[in-house]
């Protein structure tokens, strides 16, 4: 991969506090503890850019990480995790307002990456999230995490089963492990395919 740099450029606690639109953005969503921070660190090539949480779901901010590869910049937007236990209704409402407010009106947003622990079954939360993105025309990628936890045969079975369940093409469901450092380049490839789609299908008619 070409020369790469990464840094935190903004945080936002509410939609009013969003940074000015600039480089294209990719949103990262996932259940708390799914491995989102670890994966973001690998994508950025920085060990501790996003904080790997000992207490799941503690931060309720959007974090904007700018990753520059060669001449191109992209913002990886870390959305607060969902599904944490025992939070008040107020907190849930605040989460929803922040996340939906960002996803619904963010002009530079190009795609959402749903982070899913390979060993967990898909819940209504994930199904709802993907349906919600689809309804708004936001392309989705699923990054399956912690793939090192399963032996290769079992892992391949899970990837196939989850792809079917998510109803996404194989190129949009990527098996990764932040710990074993695999799947990271493939995930970048899936992201790049959405950031820089080839123009047309090869037919360029000129009048
Ligand atoms: P987040 O809450 O979604 O940001 O998840 P974290 O990145 O904080 O990770 C949650 C827990 O899963 C931590 O204990 C991590 O060390 C562990 N974890 C994350 N990625 C991997 C992985 O690829 N393999 C394994 N075995 N554990 C991981």
PDB file of C-alpha atoms and ligand atoms in Angstrom:
ATOM      1  CA  UNK A   1       0.000   0.000   0.000  1.00  0.00           C
ATOM      2  CA  UNK A   2       1.159   3.544  -0.700  1.00  0.00           C
ATOM      3  CA  UNK A   3       2.456   5.931   1.948  1.00  0.00           C
ATOM      4  CA  UNK A   4      -0.183   6.327   4.630  1.00  0.00           C
ATOM      5  CA  UNK A   5      -0.855   8.689   7.521  1.00  0.00           C
ATOM      6  CA  UNK A   6      -3.732   8.880   9.982  1.00  0.00           C
ATOM      7  CA  UNK A   7      -4.915  11.302  12.609  1.00  0.00           C
ATOM      8  CA  UNK A   8      -7.964  12.260  14.626  1.00  0.00           C
ATOM      9  CA  UNK A   9      -9.222  15.505  13.074  1.00  0.00           C
ATOM     10  CA  UNK A  10     -12.580  16.088  14.809  1.00  0.00           C
ATOM     11  CA  UNK A  11     -15.082  14.814  17.317  1.00  0.00           C
ATOM     12  CA  UNK A  12     -18.764  15.653  17.627  1.00  0.00           C
ATOM     13  CA  UNK A  13     -21.198  15.167  20.479  1.00  0.00           C
ATOM     14  CA  UNK A  14     -24.226  16.234  18.450  1.00  0.00           C
ATOM     15  CA  UNK A  15     -25.180  16.988  14.859  1.00  0.00           C
ATOM     16  CA  UNK A  16     -24.730  20.714  15.430  1.00  0.00           C
ATOM     17  CA  UNK A  17     -21.088  20.015  16.231  1.00  0.00           C
ATOM     18  CA  UNK A  18     -20.238  18.140  13.018  1.00  0.00           C
ATOM     19  CA  UNK A  19     -17.111  19.337  11.228  1.00  0.00           C
ATOM     20  CA  UNK A  20     -17.368  21.112   7.890  1.00  0.00           C
ATOM     21  CA  UNK A  21     -17.811  18.666   5.007  1.00  0.00           C
ATOM     22  CA  UNK A  22     -14.586  17.869   3.149  1.00  0.00           C
ATOM     23  CA  UNK A  23     -13.064  14.532   2.146  1.00  0.00           C
ATOM     24  CA  UNK A  24     -15.367  11.543   1.516  1.00  0.00           C
ATOM     25  CA  UNK A  25     -16.482   9.738   4.657  1.00  0.00           C
ATOM     26  CA  UNK A  26     -17.021   6.089   5.588  1.00  0.00           C
ATOM     27  CA  UNK A  27     -19.106   5.431   8.711  1.00  0.00           C
ATOM     28  CA  UNK A  28     -18.277   2.555  11.084  1.00  0.00           C
ATOM     29  CA  UNK A  29     -21.108   1.106  13.123  1.00  0.00           C
ATOM     30  CA  UNK A  30     -21.248  -1.828  15.464  1.00  0.00           C
ATOM     31  CA  UNK A  31     -22.384  -3.385  18.669  1.00  0.00           C
ATOM     32  CA  UNK A  32     -20.132  -2.403  21.576  1.00  0.00           C
ATOM     33  CA  UNK A  33     -17.203  -4.780  21.919  1.00  0.00           C
ATOM     34  CA  UNK A  34     -17.556  -6.045  18.344  1.00  0.00           C
ATOM     35  CA  UNK A  35     -13.972  -4.997  17.612  1.00  0.00           C
ATOM     36  CA  UNK A  36     -14.590  -1.664  15.863  1.00  0.00           C
ATOM     37  CA  UNK A  37     -11.736   0.269  17.501  1.00  0.00           C
ATOM     38  CA  UNK A  38      -9.238  -2.510  16.903  1.00  0.00           C
ATOM     39  CA  UNK A  39     -10.226  -2.703  13.243  1.00  0.00           C
ATOM     40  CA  UNK A  40     -10.081   1.080  12.790  1.00  0.00           C
ATOM     41  CA  UNK A  41      -6.576   1.074  14.225  1.00  0.00           C
ATOM     42  CA  UNK A  42      -5.524  -1.564  11.708  1.00  0.00           C
ATOM     43  CA  UNK A  43      -7.138   0.263   8.796  1.00  0.00           C
ATOM     44  CA  UNK A  44      -5.355   3.412   9.851  1.00  0.00           C
ATOM     45  CA  UNK A  45      -2.108   1.563  10.471  1.00  0.00           C
ATOM     46  CA  UNK A  46      -1.854   3.133  13.917  1.00  0.00           C
ATOM     47  CA  UNK A  47      -1.796   1.090  17.063  1.00  0.00           C
ATOM     48  CA  UNK A  48      -3.768   3.434  19.277  1.00  0.00           C
ATOM     49  CA  UNK A  49      -5.662   5.838  17.101  1.00  0.00           C
ATOM     50  CA  UNK A  50      -9.079   4.642  18.244  1.00  0.00           C
ATOM     51  CA  UNK A  51      -9.184   3.559  21.846  1.00  0.00           C
ATOM     52  CA  UNK A  52      -9.832  -0.126  22.435  1.00  0.00           C
ATOM     53  CA  UNK A  53     -12.389  -0.046  25.178  1.00  0.00           C
ATOM     54  CA  UNK A  54     -12.293  -1.970  28.410  1.00  0.00           C
ATOM     55  CA  UNK A  55     -15.693  -0.503  29.276  1.00  0.00           C
ATOM     56  CA  UNK A  56     -17.917  -1.033  26.264  1.00  0.00           C
ATOM     57  CA  UNK A  57     -20.009   1.819  24.984  1.00  0.00           C
ATOM     58  CA  UNK A  58     -18.512   4.492  27.157  1.00  0.00           C
ATOM     59  CA  UNK A  59     -17.877   7.214  24.599  1.00  0.00           C
ATOM     60  CA  UNK A  60     -20.861   8.662  22.843  1.00  0.00           C
ATOM     61  CA  UNK A  61     -19.045  10.842  20.361  1.00  0.00           C
ATOM     62  CA  UNK A  62     -18.446  10.682  16.657  1.00  0.00           C
ATOM     63  CA  UNK A  63     -14.716  10.487  15.953  1.00  0.00           C
ATOM     64  CA  UNK A  64     -13.379  11.543  12.556  1.00  0.00           C
ATOM     65  CA  UNK A  65     -10.079   9.913  11.615  1.00  0.00           C
ATOM     66  CA  UNK A  66      -8.423  11.214   8.494  1.00  0.00           C
ATOM     67  CA  UNK A  67      -6.432   8.594   6.619  1.00  0.00           C
ATOM     68  CA  UNK A  68      -4.283   9.781   3.746  1.00  0.00           C
ATOM     69  CA  UNK A  69      -2.950   7.251   1.272  1.00  0.00           C
ATOM     70  CA  UNK A  70      -0.841   8.714  -1.478  1.00  0.00           C
ATOM     71  CA  UNK A  71      -2.668  11.820  -2.678  1.00  0.00           C
ATOM     72  CA  UNK A  72      -6.097  10.702  -1.417  1.00  0.00           C
ATOM     73  CA  UNK A  73      -7.751  11.382   1.919  1.00  0.00           C
ATOM     74  CA  UNK A  74     -10.763   9.687   3.445  1.00  0.00           C
ATOM     75  CA  UNK A  75     -12.405  10.211   6.817  1.00  0.00           C
ATOM     76  CA  UNK A  76     -13.179   7.062   8.780  1.00  0.00           C
ATOM     77  CA  UNK A  77     -16.029   8.054  11.067  1.00  0.00           C
ATOM     78  CA  UNK A  78     -16.293   6.045  14.266  1.00  0.00           C
ATOM     79  CA  UNK A  79     -19.889   6.052  15.464  1.00  0.00           C
ATOM     80  CA  UNK A  80     -20.657   5.152  19.088  1.00  0.00           C
ATOM     81  CA  UNK A  81     -21.387   1.462  19.626  1.00  0.00           C
ATOM     82  CA  UNK A  82     -24.887   0.232  20.284  1.00  0.00           C
ATOM     83  CA  UNK A  83     -26.351  -2.619  22.303  1.00  0.00           C
ATOM     84  CA  UNK A  84     -24.684  -1.854  25.602  1.00  0.00           C
ATOM     85  CA  UNK A  85     -26.567  -3.089  28.638  1.00  0.00           C
ATOM     86  CA  UNK A  86     -28.436  -1.015  31.171  1.00  0.00           C
ATOM     87  CA  UNK A  87     -28.442   2.442  29.671  1.00  0.00           C
ATOM     88  CA  UNK A  88     -31.238   4.867  30.273  1.00  0.00           C
ATOM     89  CA  UNK A  89     -33.898   5.630  27.713  1.00  0.00           C
ATOM     90  CA  UNK A  90     -32.484   9.159  27.465  1.00  0.00           C
ATOM     91  CA  UNK A  91     -29.129   7.778  26.393  1.00  0.00           C
ATOM     92  CA  UNK A  92     -30.698   5.560  23.762  1.00  0.00           C
ATOM     93  CA  UNK A  93     -32.629   8.500  22.363  1.00  0.00           C
ATOM     94  CA  UNK A  94     -29.454  10.593  22.299  1.00  0.00           C
ATOM     95  CA  UNK A  95     -27.562   7.816  20.492  1.00  0.00           C
ATOM     96  CA  UNK A  96     -30.301   7.504  17.910  1.00  0.00           C
ATOM     97  CA  UNK A  97     -30.514  11.239  17.321  1.00  0.00           C
ATOM     98  CA  UNK A  98     -26.751  11.527  16.891  1.00  0.00           C
ATOM     99  CA  UNK A  99     -26.285   8.509  14.638  1.00  0.00           C
ATOM    100  CA  UNK A 100     -29.375   9.008  12.508  1.00  0.00           C
ATOM    101  CA  UNK A 101     -28.767  12.746  12.314  1.00  0.00           C
ATOM    102  CA  UNK A 102     -25.269  12.118  10.999  1.00  0.00           C
ATOM    103  CA  UNK A 103     -26.161   9.310   8.565  1.00  0.00           C
ATOM    104  CA  UNK A 104     -29.217  11.022   7.159  1.00  0.00           C
ATOM    105  CA  UNK A 105     -27.782  14.349   6.205  1.00  0.00           C
ATOM    106  CA  UNK A 106     -24.092  13.913   5.659  1.00  0.00           C
ATOM    107  CA  UNK A 107     -23.239  14.886   2.116  1.00  0.00           C
ATOM    108  CA  UNK A 108     -19.697  13.374   1.968  1.00  0.00           C
ATOM    109  CA  UNK A 109     -20.901  10.011   3.365  1.00  0.00           C
ATOM    110  CA  UNK A 110     -20.140   7.248   0.838  1.00  0.00           C
ATOM    111  CA  UNK A 111     -20.789   4.014   2.752  1.00  0.00           C
ATOM    112  CA  UNK A 112     -21.459   2.389   6.100  1.00  0.00           C
ATOM    113  CA  UNK A 113     -19.318  -0.433   7.443  1.00  0.00           C
ATOM    114  CA  UNK A 114     -21.163  -2.660   9.886  1.00  0.00           C
ATOM    115  CA  UNK A 115     -18.835  -4.368  12.330  1.00  0.00           C
ATOM    116  CA  UNK A 116     -19.970  -7.841  13.341  1.00  0.00           C
ATOM    117  CA  UNK A 117     -18.219 -10.374  15.560  1.00  0.00           C
ATOM    118  CA  UNK A 118     -17.989 -13.516  13.407  1.00  0.00           C
ATOM    119  CA  UNK A 119     -19.114 -15.723  16.290  1.00  0.00           C
ATOM    120  CA  UNK A 120     -22.274 -13.762  17.086  1.00  0.00           C
ATOM    121  CA  UNK A 121     -25.577 -14.362  15.419  1.00  0.00           C
ATOM    122  CA  UNK A 122     -27.157 -11.517  13.523  1.00  0.00           C
ATOM    123  CA  UNK A 123     -29.724  -9.752  15.677  1.00  0.00           C
ATOM    124  CA  UNK A 124     -32.627  -7.468  14.832  1.00  0.00           C
ATOM    125  CA  UNK A 125     -30.307  -4.517  15.557  1.00  0.00           C
ATOM    126  CA  UNK A 126     -28.019  -5.431  12.656  1.00  0.00           C
ATOM    127  CA  UNK A 127     -30.922  -6.267  10.343  1.00  0.00           C
ATOM    128  CA  UNK A 128     -32.554  -2.940  11.166  1.00  0.00           C
ATOM    129  CA  UNK A 129     -29.347  -1.028  10.616  1.00  0.00           C
ATOM    130  CA  UNK A 130     -28.748  -2.539   7.188  1.00  0.00           C
ATOM    131  CA  UNK A 131     -32.362  -2.022   6.162  1.00  0.00           C
ATOM    132  CA  UNK A 132     -32.157   1.551   7.398  1.00  0.00           C
ATOM    133  CA  UNK A 133     -29.002   2.227   5.325  1.00  0.00           C
ATOM    134  CA  UNK A 134     -30.494   0.536   2.266  1.00  0.00           C
ATOM    135  CA  UNK A 135     -33.667   2.610   2.538  1.00  0.00           C
ATOM    136  CA  UNK A 136     -31.528   5.749   2.355  1.00  0.00           C
ATOM    137  CA  UNK A 137     -29.372   4.554  -0.504  1.00  0.00           C
ATOM    138  CA  UNK A 138     -26.229   4.302   1.637  1.00  0.00           C
ATOM    139  CA  UNK A 139     -24.131   1.327   0.426  1.00  0.00           C
ATOM    140  CA  UNK A 140     -23.135  -1.123   3.156  1.00  0.00           C
ATOM    141  CA  UNK A 141     -20.145  -3.328   3.790  1.00  0.00           C
ATOM    142  CA  UNK A 142     -20.043  -5.874   6.619  1.00  0.00           C
ATOM    143  CA  UNK A 143     -16.686  -6.435   8.311  1.00  0.00           C
ATOM    144  CA  UNK A 144     -16.685  -9.713  10.225  1.00  0.00           C
ATOM    145  CA  UNK A 145     -14.247  -9.409  13.109  1.00  0.00           C
ATOM    146  CA  UNK A 146     -12.182 -11.677  15.364  1.00  0.00           C
ATOM    147  CA  UNK A 147     -11.879 -14.331  12.660  1.00  0.00           C
ATOM    148  CA  UNK A 148      -8.736 -15.637  14.370  1.00  0.00           C
ATOM    149  CA  UNK A 149     -11.028 -17.088  17.039  1.00  0.00           C
ATOM    150  CA  UNK A 150     -12.269 -19.859  14.736  1.00  0.00           C
ATOM    151  CA  UNK A 151     -10.404 -22.586  12.874  1.00  0.00           C
ATOM    152  CA  UNK A 152     -10.308 -22.024   9.098  1.00  0.00           C
ATOM    153  CA  UNK A 153     -13.048 -24.552   8.187  1.00  0.00           C
ATOM    154  CA  UNK A 154     -15.454 -23.302  10.798  1.00  0.00           C
ATOM    155  CA  UNK A 155     -14.608 -19.713   9.882  1.00  0.00           C
ATOM    156  CA  UNK A 156     -15.404 -20.264   6.193  1.00  0.00           C
ATOM    157  CA  UNK A 157     -18.743 -21.811   7.171  1.00  0.00           C
ATOM    158  CA  UNK A 158     -19.622 -18.836   9.357  1.00  0.00           C
ATOM    159  CA  UNK A 159     -18.645 -16.326   6.668  1.00  0.00           C
ATOM    160  CA  UNK A 160     -20.919 -18.099   4.163  1.00  0.00           C
ATOM    161  CA  UNK A 161     -23.808 -18.338   6.622  1.00  0.00           C
ATOM    162  CA  UNK A 162     -23.553 -14.692   7.671  1.00  0.00           C
ATOM    163  CA  UNK A 163     -23.233 -13.460   4.067  1.00  0.00           C
ATOM    164  CA  UNK A 164     -26.451 -15.287   3.249  1.00  0.00           C
ATOM    165  CA  UNK A 165     -28.150 -13.847   6.272  1.00  0.00           C
ATOM    166  CA  UNK A 166     -27.042 -10.307   5.510  1.00  0.00           C
ATOM    167  CA  UNK A 167     -28.113 -10.742   1.893  1.00  0.00           C
ATOM    168  CA  UNK A 168     -25.029  -8.924   0.627  1.00  0.00           C
ATOM    169  CA  UNK A 169     -22.751  -9.999  -2.237  1.00  0.00           C
ATOM    170  CA  UNK A 170     -19.521 -11.751  -1.101  1.00  0.00           C
ATOM    171  CA  UNK A 171     -17.414  -8.713  -2.094  1.00  0.00           C
ATOM    172  CA  UNK A 172     -19.300  -6.714   0.551  1.00  0.00           C
ATOM    173  CA  UNK A 173     -18.789  -9.182   3.427  1.00  0.00           C
ATOM    174  CA  UNK A 174     -15.172  -9.190   4.518  1.00  0.00           C
ATOM    175  CA  UNK A 175     -13.608 -11.582   7.028  1.00  0.00           C
ATOM    176  CA  UNK A 176     -11.047  -9.769   9.161  1.00  0.00           C
ATOM    177  CA  UNK A 177      -8.896 -10.123  12.228  1.00  0.00           C
ATOM    178  CA  UNK A 178      -7.290  -7.075  13.772  1.00  0.00           C
ATOM    179  CA  UNK A 179      -5.258  -9.347  15.977  1.00  0.00           C
ATOM    180  CA  UNK A 180      -3.929 -11.635  13.244  1.00  0.00           C
ATOM    181  CA  UNK A 181      -3.881  -8.702  10.790  1.00  0.00           C
ATOM    182  CA  UNK A 182      -5.843 -10.292   8.036  1.00  0.00           C
ATOM    183  CA  UNK A 183      -8.599  -9.019   5.795  1.00  0.00           C
ATOM    184  CA  UNK A 184      -7.426  -5.434   6.224  1.00  0.00           C
ATOM    185  CA  UNK A 185      -6.319  -4.927   2.614  1.00  0.00           C
ATOM    186  CA  UNK A 186      -9.494  -6.627   1.379  1.00  0.00           C
ATOM    187  CA  UNK A 187     -11.590  -4.288   3.492  1.00  0.00           C
ATOM    188  CA  UNK A 188      -9.721  -1.298   2.059  1.00  0.00           C
ATOM    189  CA  UNK A 189     -10.405  -2.715  -1.396  1.00  0.00           C
ATOM    190  CA  UNK A 190     -14.144  -2.929  -0.679  1.00  0.00           C
ATOM    191  CA  UNK A 191     -14.108   0.637   0.672  1.00  0.00           C
ATOM    192  CA  UNK A 192     -12.128   1.924  -2.317  1.00  0.00           C
ATOM    193  CA  UNK A 193     -14.586   0.283  -4.714  1.00  0.00           C
ATOM    194  CA  UNK A 194     -17.294   2.495  -3.201  1.00  0.00           C
ATOM    195  CA  UNK A 195     -15.120   5.601  -2.944  1.00  0.00           C
ATOM    196  CA  UNK A 196     -13.893   5.439  -6.511  1.00  0.00           C
ATOM    197  CA  UNK A 197     -16.423   3.492  -8.570  1.00  0.00           C
ATOM    198  CA  UNK A 198     -15.356   2.922 -12.131  1.00  0.00           C
ATOM    199  CA  UNK A 199     -17.221   5.258 -14.403  1.00  0.00           C
ATOM    200  CA  UNK A 200     -19.915   3.298 -16.228  1.00  0.00           C
ATOM    201  CA  UNK A 201     -19.478  -0.302 -17.315  1.00  0.00           C
ATOM    202  CA  UNK A 202     -16.798   0.381 -19.866  1.00  0.00           C
ATOM    203  CA  UNK A 203     -19.031   1.830 -22.543  1.00  0.00           C
ATOM    204  CA  UNK A 204     -18.264   5.465 -23.084  1.00  0.00           C
ATOM    205  CA  UNK A 205     -20.329   6.726 -25.953  1.00  0.00           C
ATOM    206  CA  UNK A 206     -19.433  10.069 -27.385  1.00  0.00           C
ATOM    207  CA  UNK A 207     -21.665  12.038 -29.632  1.00  0.00           C
TER     208      UNK A 207
HETATM  209  P1  LIG B   1     -15.276  -1.940  20.115  1.00  0.00           P
HETATM  210  O1  LIG B   1     -15.974  -1.794  21.426  1.00  0.00           O
HETATM  211  O2  LIG B   1     -16.199  -2.420  19.036  1.00  0.00           O
HETATM  212  O3  LIG B   1     -14.477  -0.738  19.705  1.00  0.00           O
HETATM  213  O4  LIG B   1     -14.251  -3.171  20.273  1.00  0.00           O
HETATM  214  P2  LIG B   1     -12.707  -3.179  20.680  1.00  0.00           P
HETATM  215  O5  LIG B   1     -11.849  -2.913  19.486  1.00  0.00           O
HETATM  216  O6  LIG B   1     -12.536  -2.330  21.886  1.00  0.00           O
HETATM  217  O7  LIG B   1     -12.514  -4.726  21.027  1.00  0.00           O
HETATM  218  C1  LIG B   1     -13.303  -5.379  21.981  1.00  0.00           C
HETATM  219  C2  LIG B   1     -12.550  -6.581  22.504  1.00  0.00           C
HETATM  220  O8  LIG B   1     -12.337  -7.523  21.451  1.00  0.00           O
HETATM  221  C3  LIG B   1     -11.150  -6.234  23.033  1.00  0.00           C
HETATM  222  O9  LIG B   1     -10.907  -7.036  24.160  1.00  0.00           O
HETATM  223  C4  LIG B   1     -10.228  -6.609  21.889  1.00  0.00           C
HETATM  224  O10 LIG B   1      -8.932  -6.957  22.322  1.00  0.00           O
HETATM  225  C5  LIG B   1     -10.947  -7.806  21.286  1.00  0.00           C
HETATM  226  N1  LIG B   1     -10.653  -7.910  19.843  1.00  0.00           N
HETATM  227  C6  LIG B   1     -10.793  -6.955  18.908  1.00  0.00           C
HETATM  228  N2  LIG B   1     -10.415  -7.396  17.697  1.00  0.00           N
HETATM  229  C7  LIG B   1     -10.012  -8.674  17.852  1.00  0.00           C
HETATM  230  C8  LIG B   1      -9.488  -9.693  16.966  1.00  0.00           C
HETATM  231  O11 LIG B   1      -9.306  -9.503  15.752  1.00  0.00           O
HETATM  232  N3  LIG B   1      -9.228 -10.903  17.522  1.00  0.00           N
HETATM  233  C9  LIG B   1      -9.411 -11.175  18.838  1.00  0.00           C
HETATM  234  N4  LIG B   1      -9.132 -12.403  19.264  1.00  0.00           N
HETATM  235  N5  LIG B   1      -9.877 -10.249  19.705  1.00  0.00           N
HETATM  236  C10 LIG B   1     -10.162  -9.019  19.225  1.00  0.00           C
END
